[in-house]
Short mmCIF file of C-alpha atoms in Angstrom, two decimals:
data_model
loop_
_atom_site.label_atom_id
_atom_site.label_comp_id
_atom_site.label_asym_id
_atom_site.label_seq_id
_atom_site.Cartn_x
_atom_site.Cartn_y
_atom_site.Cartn_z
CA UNK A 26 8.21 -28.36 -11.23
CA UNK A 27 5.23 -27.13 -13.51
CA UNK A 28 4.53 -24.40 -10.96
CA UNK A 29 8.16 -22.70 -11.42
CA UNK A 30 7.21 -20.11 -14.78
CA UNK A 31 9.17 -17.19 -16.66
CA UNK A 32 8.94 -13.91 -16.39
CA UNK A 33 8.76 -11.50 -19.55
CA UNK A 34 7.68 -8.02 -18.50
CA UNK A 35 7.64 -5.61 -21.56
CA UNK A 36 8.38 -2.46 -20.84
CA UNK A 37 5.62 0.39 -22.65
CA UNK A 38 8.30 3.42 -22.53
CA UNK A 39 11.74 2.00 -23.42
CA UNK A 40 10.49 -1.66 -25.26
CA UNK A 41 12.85 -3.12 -22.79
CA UNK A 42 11.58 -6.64 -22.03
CA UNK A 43 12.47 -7.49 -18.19
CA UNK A 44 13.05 -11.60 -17.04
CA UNK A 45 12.92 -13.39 -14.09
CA UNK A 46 11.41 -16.68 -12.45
CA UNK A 47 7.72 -16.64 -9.92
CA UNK A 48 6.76 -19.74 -8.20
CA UNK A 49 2.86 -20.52 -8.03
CA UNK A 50 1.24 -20.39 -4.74
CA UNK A 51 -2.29 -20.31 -5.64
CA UNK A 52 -4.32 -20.53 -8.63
CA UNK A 53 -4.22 -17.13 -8.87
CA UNK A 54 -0.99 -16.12 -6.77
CA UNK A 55 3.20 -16.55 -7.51
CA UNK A 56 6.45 -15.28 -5.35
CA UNK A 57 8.91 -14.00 -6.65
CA UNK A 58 11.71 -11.72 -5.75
CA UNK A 59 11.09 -7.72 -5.03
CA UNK A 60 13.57 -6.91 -7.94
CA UNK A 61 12.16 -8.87 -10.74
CA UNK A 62 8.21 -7.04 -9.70
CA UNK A 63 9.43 -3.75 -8.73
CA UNK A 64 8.64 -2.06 -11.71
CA UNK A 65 5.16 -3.55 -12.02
CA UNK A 66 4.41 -2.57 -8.51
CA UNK A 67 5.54 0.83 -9.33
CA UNK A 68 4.55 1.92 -12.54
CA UNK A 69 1.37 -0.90 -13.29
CA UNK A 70 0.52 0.48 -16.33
CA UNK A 71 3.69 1.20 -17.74
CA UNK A 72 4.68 -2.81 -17.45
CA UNK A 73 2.73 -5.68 -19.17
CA UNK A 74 4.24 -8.96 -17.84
CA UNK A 75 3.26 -12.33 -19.15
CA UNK A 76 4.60 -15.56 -16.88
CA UNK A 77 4.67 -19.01 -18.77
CA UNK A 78 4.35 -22.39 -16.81
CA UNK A 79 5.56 -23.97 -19.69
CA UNK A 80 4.84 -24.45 -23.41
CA UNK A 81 1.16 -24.67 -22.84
CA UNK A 82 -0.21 -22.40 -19.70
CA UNK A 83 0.55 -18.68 -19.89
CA UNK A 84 -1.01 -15.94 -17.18
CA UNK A 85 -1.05 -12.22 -17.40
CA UNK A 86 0.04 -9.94 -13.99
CA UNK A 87 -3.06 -8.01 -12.52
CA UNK A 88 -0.42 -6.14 -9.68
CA UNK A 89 2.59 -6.71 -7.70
CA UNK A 90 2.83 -6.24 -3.87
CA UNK A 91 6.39 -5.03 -2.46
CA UNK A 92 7.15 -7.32 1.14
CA UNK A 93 7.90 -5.31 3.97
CA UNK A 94 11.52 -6.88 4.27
CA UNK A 95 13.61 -9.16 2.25
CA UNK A 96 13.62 -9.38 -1.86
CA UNK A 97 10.06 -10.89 -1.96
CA UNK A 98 7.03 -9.85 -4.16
CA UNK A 99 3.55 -11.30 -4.40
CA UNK A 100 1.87 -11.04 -7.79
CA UNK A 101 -1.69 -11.63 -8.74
CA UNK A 102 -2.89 -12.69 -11.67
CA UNK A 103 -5.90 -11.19 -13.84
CA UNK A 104 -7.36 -14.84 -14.30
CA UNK A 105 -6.43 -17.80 -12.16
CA UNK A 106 -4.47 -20.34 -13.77
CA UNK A 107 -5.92 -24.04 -14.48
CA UNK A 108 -3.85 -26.42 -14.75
CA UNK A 109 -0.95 -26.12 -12.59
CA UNK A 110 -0.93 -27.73 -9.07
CA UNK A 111 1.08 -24.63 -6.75
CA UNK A 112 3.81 -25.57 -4.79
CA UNK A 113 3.37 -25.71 -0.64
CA UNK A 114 4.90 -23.52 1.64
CA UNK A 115 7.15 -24.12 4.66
CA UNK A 116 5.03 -22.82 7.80
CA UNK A 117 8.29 -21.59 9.73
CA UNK A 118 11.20 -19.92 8.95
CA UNK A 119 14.79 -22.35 9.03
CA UNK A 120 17.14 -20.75 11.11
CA UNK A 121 20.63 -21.73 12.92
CA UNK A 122 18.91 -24.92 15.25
CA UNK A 123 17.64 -26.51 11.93
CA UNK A 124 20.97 -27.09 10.72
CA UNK A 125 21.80 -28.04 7.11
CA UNK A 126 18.98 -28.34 4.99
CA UNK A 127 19.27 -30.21 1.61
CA UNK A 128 17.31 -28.46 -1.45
CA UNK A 129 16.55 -28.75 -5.16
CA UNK A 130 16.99 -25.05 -6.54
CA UNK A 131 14.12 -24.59 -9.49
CA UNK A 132 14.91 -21.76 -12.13
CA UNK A 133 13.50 -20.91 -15.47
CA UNK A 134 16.50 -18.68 -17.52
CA UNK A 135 16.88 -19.95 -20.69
CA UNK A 136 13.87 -23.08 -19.70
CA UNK A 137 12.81 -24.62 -16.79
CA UNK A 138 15.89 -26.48 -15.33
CA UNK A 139 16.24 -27.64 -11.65
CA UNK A 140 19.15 -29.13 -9.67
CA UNK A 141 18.97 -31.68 -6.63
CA UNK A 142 21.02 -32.11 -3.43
CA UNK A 143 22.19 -28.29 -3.07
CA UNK A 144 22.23 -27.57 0.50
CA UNK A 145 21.32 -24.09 2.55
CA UNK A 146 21.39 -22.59 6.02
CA UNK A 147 18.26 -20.64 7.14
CA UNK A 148 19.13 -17.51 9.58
CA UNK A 149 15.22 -16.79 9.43
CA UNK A 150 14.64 -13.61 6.78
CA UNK A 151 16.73 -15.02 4.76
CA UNK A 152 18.78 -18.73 3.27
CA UNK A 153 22.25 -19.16 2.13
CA UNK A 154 23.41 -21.67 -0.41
CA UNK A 155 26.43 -23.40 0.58
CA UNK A 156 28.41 -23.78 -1.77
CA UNK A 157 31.34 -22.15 -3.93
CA UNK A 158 30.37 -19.29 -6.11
CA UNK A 159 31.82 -21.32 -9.40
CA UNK A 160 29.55 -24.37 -8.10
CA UNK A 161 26.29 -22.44 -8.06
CA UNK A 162 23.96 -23.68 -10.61
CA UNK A 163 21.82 -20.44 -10.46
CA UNK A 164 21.72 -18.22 -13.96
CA UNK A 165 21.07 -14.67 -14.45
CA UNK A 166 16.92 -14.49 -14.80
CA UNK A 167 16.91 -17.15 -11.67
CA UNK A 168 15.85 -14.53 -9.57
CA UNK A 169 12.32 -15.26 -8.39
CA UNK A 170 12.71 -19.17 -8.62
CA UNK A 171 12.59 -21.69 -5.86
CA UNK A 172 14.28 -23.69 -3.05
CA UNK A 173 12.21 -26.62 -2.21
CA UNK A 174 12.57 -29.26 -0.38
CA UNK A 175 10.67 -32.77 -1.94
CA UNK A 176 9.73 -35.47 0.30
CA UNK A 177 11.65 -38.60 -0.43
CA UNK A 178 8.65 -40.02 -2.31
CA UNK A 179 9.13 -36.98 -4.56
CA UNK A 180 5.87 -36.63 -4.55
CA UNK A 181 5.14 -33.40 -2.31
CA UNK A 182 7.72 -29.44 -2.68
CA UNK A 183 7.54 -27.51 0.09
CA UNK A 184 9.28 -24.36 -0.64
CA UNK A 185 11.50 -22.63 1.75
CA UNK A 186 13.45 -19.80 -0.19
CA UNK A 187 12.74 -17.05 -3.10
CA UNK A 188 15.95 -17.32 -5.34
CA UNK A 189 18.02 -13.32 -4.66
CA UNK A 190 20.82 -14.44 -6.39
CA UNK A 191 24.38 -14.67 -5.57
CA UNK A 192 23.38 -17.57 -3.53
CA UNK A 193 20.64 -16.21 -1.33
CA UNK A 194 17.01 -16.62 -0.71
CA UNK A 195 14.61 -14.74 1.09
CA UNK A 196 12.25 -17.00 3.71
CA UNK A 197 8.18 -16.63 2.53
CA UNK A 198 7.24 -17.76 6.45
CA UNK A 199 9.32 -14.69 7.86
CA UNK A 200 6.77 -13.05 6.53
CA UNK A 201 3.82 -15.22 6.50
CA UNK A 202 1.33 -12.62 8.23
CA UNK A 203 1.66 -10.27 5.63
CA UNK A 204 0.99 -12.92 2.18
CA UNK A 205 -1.54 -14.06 4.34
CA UNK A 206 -3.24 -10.38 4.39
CA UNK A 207 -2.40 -9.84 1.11
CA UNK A 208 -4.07 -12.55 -0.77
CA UNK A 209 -7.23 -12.70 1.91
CA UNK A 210 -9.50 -10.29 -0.58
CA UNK A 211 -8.99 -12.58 -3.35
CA UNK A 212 -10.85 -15.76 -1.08
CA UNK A 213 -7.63 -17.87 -2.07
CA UNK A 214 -4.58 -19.13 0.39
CA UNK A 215 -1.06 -20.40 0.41
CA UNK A 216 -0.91 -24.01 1.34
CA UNK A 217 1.58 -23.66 4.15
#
């Protein structure tokens, strides 16, 4: 779960410090959700935001792209990160027909922690957890983080949702032409 990192976006004005989770795409590409980059994308030089992949692998936010629906954000990176093998994407949105999909929900408030055998319901834009509100193992500064799905060798994530919070998650292949036209400049792609 190496490519699941922490927000910390310090704030120039107020000395606020902002958190919330990305999710590597690309070496230098993450999701996350449209609240947690919203200020970046809107004021860039007014927010310096650092992500760490863990004690040892830290990248710096170049810009942050706004999606055209749903709480998703692309961010690049000023330097591509080594290091850290991104997570794959799922090529199609999950709606209604695909049923009940079991997940492992990856956060990083208060550490990287992840939690197997949740299960979700795609309605295309968007996923919904299924499960009581008191059984949700999502924390405040989850927002951002993943819903993947691991082959049974565990070897392989294929992530399906960007964590909204209060047990939602916005779909990255509803809107798979436009991170596709987003990143293109850069010469890097999402492995979908």
């Amino acid at each position: 779960f190496r490519y699941c990192g922490g927000w910390r976006g310090y704030h120039t004005d107020s000395k606020r410090i902002g958190t919330g989770t990305v999710v590597l795409i690309s070496p230098s590409w993450a999701l996350t959700a449209t609240h947690v980059a919203r200020a970046k994308a809107q004021t860039p030089n007014k927010r310096n935001v650092l992500i760490n992949f863990g004690p040892d692998k830290t990248a710096r936010v170049k810009k942050a792209y706004l999606s055209p629906k749903g709480d998703l954000a692309l961010v690049q990176f000023h330097q591509p990160l080594k290091g850290v093998k991104p997570v794959s994407l799922l090529n199609r949105p999950l709606t209604k027909k695909n049923g009940v999909v079991k997940f492992t929900l990856v956060g990083s408030s208060g550490g990287l922690h992840f939690h197997r055998n949740r299960r979700a319901k795609g309605t295309g834009l968007r996923a919904r957890h299924i499960t009581k509100k008191a059984d949700n193992p999502g924390k405040a500064g989850d927002s951002g983080g993943g819903w993947v799905i691991e082959d049974p060798a565990g070897k392989q994530h294929i992530l399906f949702g960007i964590i909204h919070g209060g047990r939602l998650a916005t779909q990255p292949a509803a809107v798979r032409t436009w991170i596709n036209n987003t990143m293109k400049a850069s010469g890097e792609k999402a492995n979908w």
